[in-house]
Structures are given as C-alpha cells and as structure tokens.
Amino acid sequence: MPILSKTELFKILPSEAHDVVFKAHRLNELRRLQGREQTQSFIDDRGIVSLFTGTELPSIQEAIEGTLASDTHDGIIKSGFGIAWIWAQDLPDQSRCMYCLFLREKATFIARRHWASLIAMGSPDHHQARKAKHISAIAYQLANYIETQGPTSGDLLRKALGHTGRAGDQTFRRARRELEKQWIIVPIGIGEHRRGADPHTWELTGRWLPPHILEEALALSRQEAMANILLAGIDATLAVDEQAVFRWFGWTRSITGRLVKGLLEREACFRVDGSNPILISQTLVDAWPRV
C-alpha cells in the first residue's frame, strides 16, 4: 500500500483523535501561530517540528496558515512559506531550539530536550571522526576550516575551499552532508532564501552546544539515542503511517524495524492495525477508541 500522506491520514482519524491532532498541529483559525514567540512555544511543545510542509511532522508553515497546506497553489508560493522563512531566521537558539536539515533532509527545528540523543547518534568531534573513518578527507577539511575561521556561510565555505562549478558544488554538498549526519556541524544562522545558494551559516556543533549536552550524550548508547529520536518523531506527529517512519532518517529498514518493535514492546507507542498500520503516541491512546 502507498504511504498515507498527512492529509490522507488525517481524513481517516477517529473524530476525537482528529480533534486532538489538529489542536496539537495548530490546524485551525483560532490556533494559528501569530509570532516568533508562539512559534518557539510550538517547537517546545511538539519537540520536533518541520519548517515547511512536506513531512509528517507538525509544520510551522501550516500552523501559520491554520490548515494543511501545499507549498504552492496554482503556481504561487503561499504566504505561510515566506512568513515561516522570515521567522525561522531568529529561532535557532542555544537555550531553546536547534535548526537542522534532519528528518528526510528537510528544514527542522528540534527542542533542547532531544539534543543529547541527536549528538549520541554521531561523532561530533571531527578529528576523532576522521580517525575512525566516519568522514572523508574533504569533509574533514570543511570542518577544519570552520574550526579555524569560525562560523562560516555555506557559500563562503564552498568558495574558500575551491569547490566551484557544478562538480565542485556536488562535492561540497556531499561533504557538508557527511558532517551533518555525524552532527559535527550545525546551522546557527539562516540568510536570504535564494535559488541554488546555501543560506546557512555553519558552526561546529561541539562549540555551539552547551557543554552539559555533550556530557549527557556520552551517557547514551547509539541504539538508545536512535530509539529516543524515533519516539520523539512519533510523539511529535501523534499519529503516523508506520511505513512513513522507515524513510525518516535514512536508516536501514532492519534497524528501524527493530527500533519500532522495541518501542511497541515497552508500550512507548502503539500500533493501530489496518491496511495501513498507524503508530500513535501514548497521549493519543485515550482519544482512539480502537486501541
């Protein structure tokens, strides 16, 4: 069966569950986001939130518009997209939320309570990561440049290291993505949205994070961290097609399957069987009559 999109899934939710989910995703006129502080509270509440539409997560763009939305309508970019981008420029904050290209490589905000699990999934020290062969020589060179020069815009970083032209751009993006996947670098600033440009300013994650987050990460195994983040995604959505979670993080199906099984066994989340099995969070159980 094809994976149910958010729109398709929400159409089949039981009425009580539908109301809970729509309230949490702020998908009505009365709960529309009205400013940056409300947006930050939205991120704090849900834990993991996408900036734009296109994922199963709660969406800042949709919460601004107060409805499930697409990026464009009749070829015109909707207002919520532009407002979301403008507000996002002020949101990355060491005290409250991190911005990253995370779930399905989409622009995502993650509340502070999940940072230790994110870091525990990677190798945030680029020197150690290179020794362990977790990153390439080019990726290591990128991280070294940021270490010596300080936070650097993506376009400046690409030019400084000589990655010009189409081939250079592809090489740069691959190397940058290596560093992101290992949580070695994090975007700490967002500039103007221009086609083909990298609007982000990049910093070493270990230098940007509060020290105690790194200490908390050391106490977690990679498997524990992965389970924590998978559950955080389910809790953020409240209800999601089970097959959708297999494409969230780029993990193998066997790894994701084991993690889902473990979460279900300890009743950290629940499965609603059907032609498209649905995973629901603990908080939605009372509103779902079939569970």
GROMACS .gro file of N, CA, C and O in nm, residues 31-88:
model
  232
   31ARG      N    1  -0.614   2.875   1.642
   31ARG     CA    2  -0.483   2.839   1.699
   31ARG      C    3  -0.366   2.873   1.607
   31ARG      O    4  -0.255   2.828   1.629
   32ARG      N    5  -0.390   2.950   1.503
   32ARG     CA    6  -0.283   2.986   1.411
   32ARG      C    7  -0.170   3.058   1.484
   32ARG      O    8  -0.193   3.139   1.574
   33LEU      N    9  -0.046   3.030   1.443
   33LEU     CA   10   0.069   3.098   1.501
   33LEU      C   11   0.066   3.245   1.463
   33LEU      O   12   0.046   3.280   1.347
   34GLN      N   13   0.092   3.331   1.563
   34GLN     CA   14   0.084   3.475   1.541
   34GLN      C   15   0.219   3.545   1.553
   34GLN      O   16   0.227   3.666   1.531
   35GLY      N   17   0.323   3.474   1.588
   35GLY     CA   18   0.452   3.540   1.601
   35GLY      C   19   0.562   3.443   1.639
   35GLY      O   20   0.539   3.323   1.658
   36ARG      N   21   0.684   3.494   1.652
   36ARG     CA   22   0.800   3.409   1.678
   36ARG      C   23   0.793   3.341   1.814
   36ARG      O   24   0.833   3.227   1.829
   37GLU      N   25   0.747   3.413   1.916
   37GLU     CA   26   0.741   3.352   2.049
   37GLU      C   27   0.642   3.236   2.053
   37GLU      O   28   0.670   3.131   2.113
   38GLN      N   29   0.528   3.252   1.988
   38GLN     CA   30   0.434   3.140   1.979
   38GLN      C   31   0.495   3.025   1.901
   38GLN      O   32   0.470   2.908   1.933
   39THR      N   33   0.572   3.056   1.799
   39THR     CA   34   0.638   2.952   1.720
   39THR      C   35   0.739   2.876   1.805
   39THR      O   36   0.747   2.753   1.799
   40GLN      N   37   0.815   2.948   1.887
   40GLN     CA   38   0.909   2.881   1.976
   40GLN      C   39   0.837   2.791   2.075
   40GLN      O   40   0.881   2.678   2.102
   41SER      N   41   0.724   2.837   2.128
   41SER     CA   42   0.646   2.754   2.220
   41SER      C   43   0.591   2.631   2.149
   41SER      O   44   0.581   2.523   2.209
   42PHE      N   45   0.555   2.645   2.023
   42PHE     CA   46   0.508   2.533   1.940
   42PHE      C   47   0.618   2.428   1.928
   42PHE      O   48   0.594   2.308   1.943
   43ILE      N   49   0.741   2.472   1.904
   43ILE     CA   50   0.854   2.380   1.895
   43ILE      C   51   0.878   2.312   2.029
   43ILE      O   52   0.899   2.191   2.037
   44ASP      N   53   0.875   2.390   2.138
   44ASP     CA   54   0.893   2.334   2.272
   44ASP      C   55   0.790   2.225   2.300
   44ASP      O   56   0.820   2.120   2.357
   45ASP      N   57   0.666   2.252   2.260
   45ASP     CA   58   0.555   2.161   2.288
   45ASP      C   59   0.567   2.032   2.209
   45ASP      O   60   0.556   1.922   2.266
   46ARG      N   61   0.589   2.040   2.080
   46ARG     CA   62   0.591   1.922   1.995
   46ARG      C   63   0.727   1.852   1.995
   46ARG      O   64   0.734   1.732   1.968
   47GLY      N   65   0.835   1.921   2.018
   47GLY     CA   66   0.966   1.857   2.028
   47GLY      C   67   1.043   1.858   1.897
   47GLY      O   68   1.161   1.893   1.894
   48ILE      N   69   0.979   1.814   1.788
   48ILE     CA   70   1.039   1.817   1.655
   48ILE      C   71   0.934   1.872   1.559
   48ILE      O   72   0.824   1.818   1.551
   49VAL      N   73   0.970   1.978   1.488
   49VAL     CA   74   0.875   2.047   1.401
   49VAL      C   75   0.943   2.081   1.269
   49VAL      O   76   1.057   2.130   1.269
   50SER      N   77   0.876   2.056   1.158
   50SER     CA   78   0.932   2.095   1.029
   50SER      C   79   0.902   2.242   1.003
   50SER      O   80   0.803   2.296   1.052
   51LEU      N   81   0.990   2.306   0.928
   51LEU     CA   82   0.968   2.446   0.894
   51LEU      C   83   0.856   2.460   0.790
   51LEU      O   84   0.767   2.543   0.805
   52PHE      N   85   0.861   2.376   0.688
   52PHE     CA   86   0.764   2.385   0.579
   52PHE      C   87   0.679   2.258   0.573
   52PHE      O   88   0.696   2.165   0.651
   53THR      N   89   0.589   2.254   0.477
   53THR     CA   90   0.509   2.135   0.453
   53THR      C   91   0.596   2.026   0.392
   53THR      O   92   0.710   2.048   0.357
   54GLY      N   93   0.540   1.906   0.378
   54GLY     CA   94   0.610   1.800   0.306
   54GLY      C   95   0.659   1.687   0.391
   54GLY      O   96   0.719   1.592   0.341
   55THR      N   97   0.640   1.694   0.523
   55THR     CA   98   0.672   1.581   0.610
   55THR      C   99   0.549   1.548   0.694
   55THR      O  100   0.449   1.619   0.691
   56GLU      N  101   0.560   1.441   0.772
   56GLU     CA  102   0.450   1.403   0.861
   56GLU      C  103   0.451   1.485   0.989
   56GLU      O  104   0.354   1.482   1.067
   57LEU      N  105   0.556   1.558   1.014
   57LEU     CA  106   0.569   1.636   1.137
   57LEU      C  107   0.472   1.754   1.140
   57LEU      O  108   0.425   1.799   1.036
   58PRO      N  109   0.446   1.807   1.260
   58PRO     CA  110   0.381   1.938   1.266
   58PRO      C  111   0.465   2.038   1.186
   58PRO      O  112   0.588   2.030   1.185
   59SER      N  113   0.399   2.132   1.121
   59SER     CA  114   0.467   2.224   1.030
   59SER      C  115   0.442   2.368   1.071
   59SER      O  116   0.328   2.408   1.094
   60ILE      N  117   0.551   2.446   1.080
   60ILE     CA  118   0.537   2.588   1.112
   60ILE      C  119   0.457   2.658   1.002
   60ILE      O  120   0.370   2.741   1.030
   61GLN      N  121   0.485   2.625   0.876
   61GLN     CA  122   0.411   2.687   0.767
   61GLN      C  123   0.261   2.661   0.780
   61GLN      O  124   0.179   2.752   0.767
   62GLU      N  125   0.225   2.535   0.806
   62GLU     CA  126   0.083   2.501   0.817
   62GLU      C  127   0.020   2.565   0.940
   62GLU      O  128  -0.097   2.607   0.936
   63ALA      N  129   0.096   2.575   1.049
   63ALA     CA  130   0.042   2.638   1.170
   63ALA      C  131   0.024   2.788   1.152
   63ALA      O  132  -0.062   2.849   1.216
   64ILE      N  133   0.103   2.850   1.067
   64ILE     CA  134   0.083   2.991   1.033
   64ILE      C  135  -0.044   3.007   0.951
   64ILE      O  136  -0.125   3.098   0.973
   65GLU      N  137  -0.064   2.916   0.856
   65GLU     CA  138  -0.181   2.924   0.767
   65GLU      C  139  -0.307   2.871   0.834
   65GLU      O  140  -0.420   2.900   0.792
   66GLY      N  141  -0.290   2.788   0.939
   66GLY     CA  142  -0.404   2.733   1.011
   66GLY      C  143  -0.475   2.621   0.938
   66GLY      O  144  -0.590   2.590   0.966
   67THR      N  145  -0.404   2.557   0.846
   67THR     CA  146  -0.465   2.449   0.769
   67THR      C  147  -0.356   2.364   0.706
   67THR      O  148  -0.241   2.408   0.691
   68LEU      N  149  -0.391   2.241   0.671
   68LEU     CA  150  -0.300   2.159   0.592
   68LEU      C  151  -0.276   2.230   0.460
   68LEU      O  152  -0.370   2.281   0.399
   69ALA      N  153  -0.152   2.233   0.417
   69ALA     CA  154  -0.119   2.317   0.302
   69ALA      C  155  -0.018   2.249   0.212
   69ALA      O  156   0.052   2.158   0.252
   70SER      N  157  -0.011   2.297   0.090
   70SER     CA  158   0.095   2.261  -0.001
   70SER      C  159   0.184   2.382  -0.017
   70SER      O  160   0.145   2.495   0.015
   71ASP      N  161   0.307   2.362  -0.068
   71ASP     CA  162   0.399   2.474  -0.083
   71ASP      C  163   0.346   2.578  -0.180
   71ASP      O  164   0.371   2.697  -0.166
   72THR      N  165   0.275   2.533  -0.283
   72THR     CA  166   0.226   2.626  -0.383
   72THR      C  167   0.079   2.599  -0.410
   72THR      O  168   0.028   2.491  -0.385
   73HIS      N  169   0.013   2.698  -0.462
   73HIS     CA  170  -0.126   2.686  -0.504
   73HIS      C  171  -0.140   2.761  -0.635
   73HIS      O  172  -0.116   2.881  -0.640
   74ASP      N  173  -0.174   2.689  -0.742
   74ASP     CA  174  -0.180   2.749  -0.875
   74ASP      C  175  -0.049   2.816  -0.912
   74ASP      O  176  -0.046   2.923  -0.974
   75GLY      N  177   0.063   2.752  -0.869
   75GLY     CA  178   0.194   2.802  -0.906
   75GLY      C  179   0.243   2.919  -0.824
   75GLY      O  180   0.351   2.972  -0.848
   76ILE      N  181   0.167   2.962  -0.723
   76ILE     CA  182   0.204   3.077  -0.641
   76ILE      C  183   0.246   3.029  -0.502
   76ILE      O  184   0.175   2.951  -0.440
   77ILE      N  185   0.360   3.075  -0.455
   77ILE     CA  186   0.405   3.038  -0.321
   77ILE      C  187   0.310   3.099  -0.218
   77ILE      O  188   0.282   3.218  -0.222
   78LYS      N  189   0.260   3.017  -0.126
   78LYS     CA  190   0.164   3.066  -0.028
   78LYS      C  191   0.234   3.152   0.077
   78LYS      O  192   0.353   3.139   0.103
   79SER      N  193   0.156   3.238   0.140
   79SER     CA  194   0.212   3.335   0.233
   79SER      C  195   0.281   3.269   0.351
   79SER      O  196   0.380   3.320   0.403
   80GLY      N  197   0.227   3.155   0.396
   80GLY     CA  198   0.286   3.089   0.512
   80GLY      C  199   0.429   3.048   0.490
   80GLY      O  200   0.509   3.045   0.584
   81PHE      N  201   0.466   3.016   0.367
   81PHE     CA  202   0.604   2.978   0.336
   81PHE      C  203   0.698   3.094   0.365
   81PHE      O  204   0.799   3.079   0.434
   82GLY      N  205   0.665   3.211   0.312
   82GLY     CA  206   0.752   3.327   0.331
   82GLY      C  207   0.761   3.372   0.475
   82GLY      O  208   0.870   3.404   0.525
   83ILE      N  209   0.648   3.372   0.545
   83ILE     CA  210   0.648   3.412   0.686
   83ILE      C  211   0.730   3.313   0.768
   83ILE      O  212   0.809   3.353   0.856
   84ALA      N  213   0.712   3.184   0.741
   84ALA     CA  214   0.788   3.081   0.815
   84ALA      C  215   0.938   3.102   0.797
   84ALA      O  216   1.015   3.092   0.893
   85TRP      N  217   0.980   3.133   0.675
   85TRP     CA  218   1.124   3.152   0.649
   85TRP      C  219   1.177   3.274   0.724
   85TRP      O  220   1.285   3.271   0.782
   86ILE      N  221   1.100   3.383   0.725
   86ILE     CA  222   1.142   3.505   0.794
   86ILE      C  223   1.153   3.481   0.944
   86ILE      O  224   1.252   3.517   1.009
   87TRP      N  225   1.052   3.418   1.003
   87TRP     CA  226   1.056   3.391   1.147
   87TRP      C  227   1.169   3.296   1.182
   87TRP      O  228   1.232   3.309   1.287
   88ALA      N  229   1.196   3.200   1.093
   88ALA     CA  230   1.299   3.099   1.122
   88ALA      C  231   1.437   3.161   1.140
   88ALA      O  232   1.523   3.104   1.209
   0.00000   0.00000   0.00000
